[in-house]
Coordinates of N, CA and C in Angstrom, one line a residue:
V1 N -245.8 204.2 83.2 CA -247.1 204.4 83.8 C -247.3 205.8 84.5
T2 N -248.4 206.5 84.2 CA -248.7 207.6 85.0 C -249.5 207.6 86.2
P3 N -249.3 208.6 87.1 CA -250.0 208.6 88.4 C -251.6 208.4 88.3
S4 N -252.1 209.0 87.1 CA -253.6 208.8 87.0 C -253.9 207.4 86.7
I5 N -253.1 206.6 85.9 CA -253.4 205.3 85.6 C -253.2 204.5 86.9
L6 N -252.1 204.7 87.7 CA -251.9 204.2 89.0 C -253.1 204.3 89.9
A7 N -253.7 205.6 89.9 CA -254.8 205.9 90.8 C -256.0 205.0 90.4
K8 N -256.2 204.9 89.3 CA -257.4 203.9 88.9 C -257.2 202.6 89.1
Y9 N -255.9 202.1 89.0 CA -255.6 200.7 89.2 C -255.7 200.4 90.8
F10 N -255.2 201.3 91.4 CA -254.9 201.0 93.0 C -256.1 201.9 93.8
K11 N -257.0 202.3 93.1 CA -258.0 203.2 93.8 C -259.0 202.3 94.8
T12 N -259.1 202.9 96.1 CA -259.8 202.0 96.9 C -261.0 203.0 97.4
S13 N -262.1 202.5 97.8 CA -263.1 203.5 98.4 C -262.7 203.6 99.9
K14 N -263.4 204.6 100.5 CA -262.9 204.7 102.0 C -263.2 203.6 102.8
S15 N -264.4 202.8 102.5 CA -264.7 201.7 103.4 C -263.7 200.5 103.0
K16 N -263.0 200.5 102.0 CA -262.1 199.4 101.7 C -260.7 199.9 101.9
Q17 N -260.3 201.0 102.5 CA -259.0 201.4 102.9 C -258.4 200.4 103.8
K18 N -257.1 200.0 103.4 CA -256.2 199.1 104.1 C -255.6 199.8 105.3
T19 N -255.4 199.0 106.4 CA -254.7 199.7 107.5 C -253.2 199.9 107.2
I20 N -252.5 200.6 107.8 CA -251.1 200.8 107.7 C -250.4 199.7 107.8
Q21 N -250.7 198.9 108.7 CA -250.1 197.6 109.1 C -250.3 196.7 107.7
E22 N -251.4 196.6 107.2 CA -251.7 195.8 106.0 C -250.9 196.3 104.9
L23 N -250.8 197.6 104.6 CA -250.0 198.1 103.6 C -248.5 197.8 103.9
A24 N -248.0 198.0 105.0 CA -246.7 197.7 105.3 C -246.3 196.4 105.0
E25 N -247.1 195.3 105.2 CA -247.0 194.0 105.0 C -247.1 193.7 103.4
E26 N -247.8 194.5 102.8 CA -247.9 194.3 101.3 C -246.5 195.0 100.7
V27 N -246.1 196.0 101.3 CA -244.8 196.6 100.8 C -243.6 195.7 101.1
I28 N -243.6 195.0 102.3 CA -242.5 194.2 102.4 C -242.5 193.0 101.4
K29 N -243.6 192.6 101.1 CA -243.9 191.4 100.0 C -243.5 191.8 98.7
G30 N -243.3 193.2 98.4 CA -243.2 193.7 97.2 C -244.2 194.0 96.4
Y31 N -245.4 194.1 96.8 CA -246.7 194.3 96.0 C -246.7 195.8 95.5
W32 N -246.1 196.7 96.1 CA -246.3 198.2 95.8 C -245.0 198.7 95.0
G33 N -244.1 197.9 94.9 CA -243.0 198.2 94.1 C -241.9 198.8 94.9
N34 N -240.7 199.4 94.5 CA -239.6 200.0 95.2 C -239.5 201.5 95.0
G35 N -239.0 202.1 96.0 CA -238.5 203.6 95.8 C -239.6 204.5 95.3
S36 N -239.3 205.2 94.3 CA -240.1 206.4 93.9 C -241.4 205.8 93.3
V37 N -241.4 204.5 92.6 CA -242.5 203.8 92.1 C -243.6 203.5 93.3
R38 N -243.0 203.1 94.4 CA -243.9 202.8 95.5 C -244.5 204.0 96.0
K39 N -243.7 205.0 96.3 CA -244.2 206.3 96.7 C -245.4 206.7 95.7
K40 N -245.2 206.7 94.6 CA -246.2 207.1 93.6 C -247.4 206.3 93.6
R41 N -247.3 205.1 93.7 CA -248.5 204.1 93.8 C -249.3 204.3 95.1
L42 N -248.6 204.3 96.2 CA -249.2 204.5 97.5 C -250.1 205.9 97.6
T43 N -249.3 207.0 97.0 CA -249.9 208.4 97.0 C -251.1 208.4 96.0
A44 N -250.9 207.8 94.9 CA -252.1 207.8 93.8 C -253.2 207.1 94.4
A45 N -253.1 206.0 95.3 CA -254.2 205.1 95.8 C -254.8 205.9 97.0
G46 N -254.2 207.1 97.3 CA -254.8 207.8 98.6 C -254.2 207.5 99.9
Y47 N -253.2 206.9 99.9 CA -252.6 206.4 101.2 C -251.3 207.4 101.5
D48 N -251.1 207.5 102.9 CA -250.0 208.2 103.4 C -248.6 207.5 103.3
Y49 N -247.9 207.8 102.3 CA -246.6 207.2 102.2 C -245.7 207.1 103.3
K50 N -245.6 208.3 103.9 CA -244.6 208.4 105.1 C -245.1 207.5 106.3
A51 N -246.4 207.5 106.5 CA -247.0 206.7 107.5 C -246.6 205.0 107.2
V52 N -246.8 204.7 106.0 CA -246.7 203.3 105.6 C -245.1 203.0 105.6
Q53 N -244.3 203.8 105.1 CA -242.7 203.6 105.3 C -242.2 203.6 106.5
D54 N -242.8 204.4 107.5 CA -242.4 204.5 108.8 C -242.9 203.1 109.4
E55 N -244.0 202.5 109.2 CA -244.3 201.2 109.7 C -243.4 200.1 109.2
V56 N -243.1 200.1 107.9 CA -242.2 199.1 107.3 C -240.8 199.2 108.0
N57 N -240.3 200.4 108.3 CA -239.0 200.6 109.0 C -239.1 200.0 110.4
R58 N -240.3 200.4 111.1 CA -240.4 199.7 112.4 C -240.4 198.1 112.3
I59 N -241.0 197.7 111.4 CA -241.1 196.1 111.4 C -239.8 195.7 111.2
Y60 N -239.0 196.3 110.2 CA -237.6 195.9 110.0 C -236.7 196.1 111.2
R61 N -236.9 197.0 111.9 CA -236.1 197.2 113.1 C -236.3 196.1 114.2
I62 N -237.6 195.7 114.4 CA -237.9 194.7 115.3 C -237.4 193.3 114.6
V63 N -237.5 193.0 113.6 CA -237.0 191.7 112.9 C -235.4 191.7 113.1
N64 N -234.7 192.9 112.8 CA -233.3 192.8 113.0 C -233.0 192.7 114.4
Y65 N -233.7 193.3 115.3 CA -233.4 193.2 116.7 C -233.5 191.7 117.2
I66 N -234.5 190.9 116.6 CA -234.7 189.5 117.1 C -233.6 188.7 116.4
I67 N -233.3 189.0 115.2 CA -232.1 188.2 114.6 C -230.9 188.5 115.1

């Protein structure tokens, strides 16, 4: 799967852009894949991969602290 195909599949308009929190929840659920696949998909869809991954890490730190 090429980045251009991913961009078409995951493309969202500015008005429909998801929040970092929403994307992080989708990442945790596995909707965006893993590793480099996730990075390619998020980037192709116009999202800031690092911001999303930072939020995922923050959520996991909270969950691990509680457990």
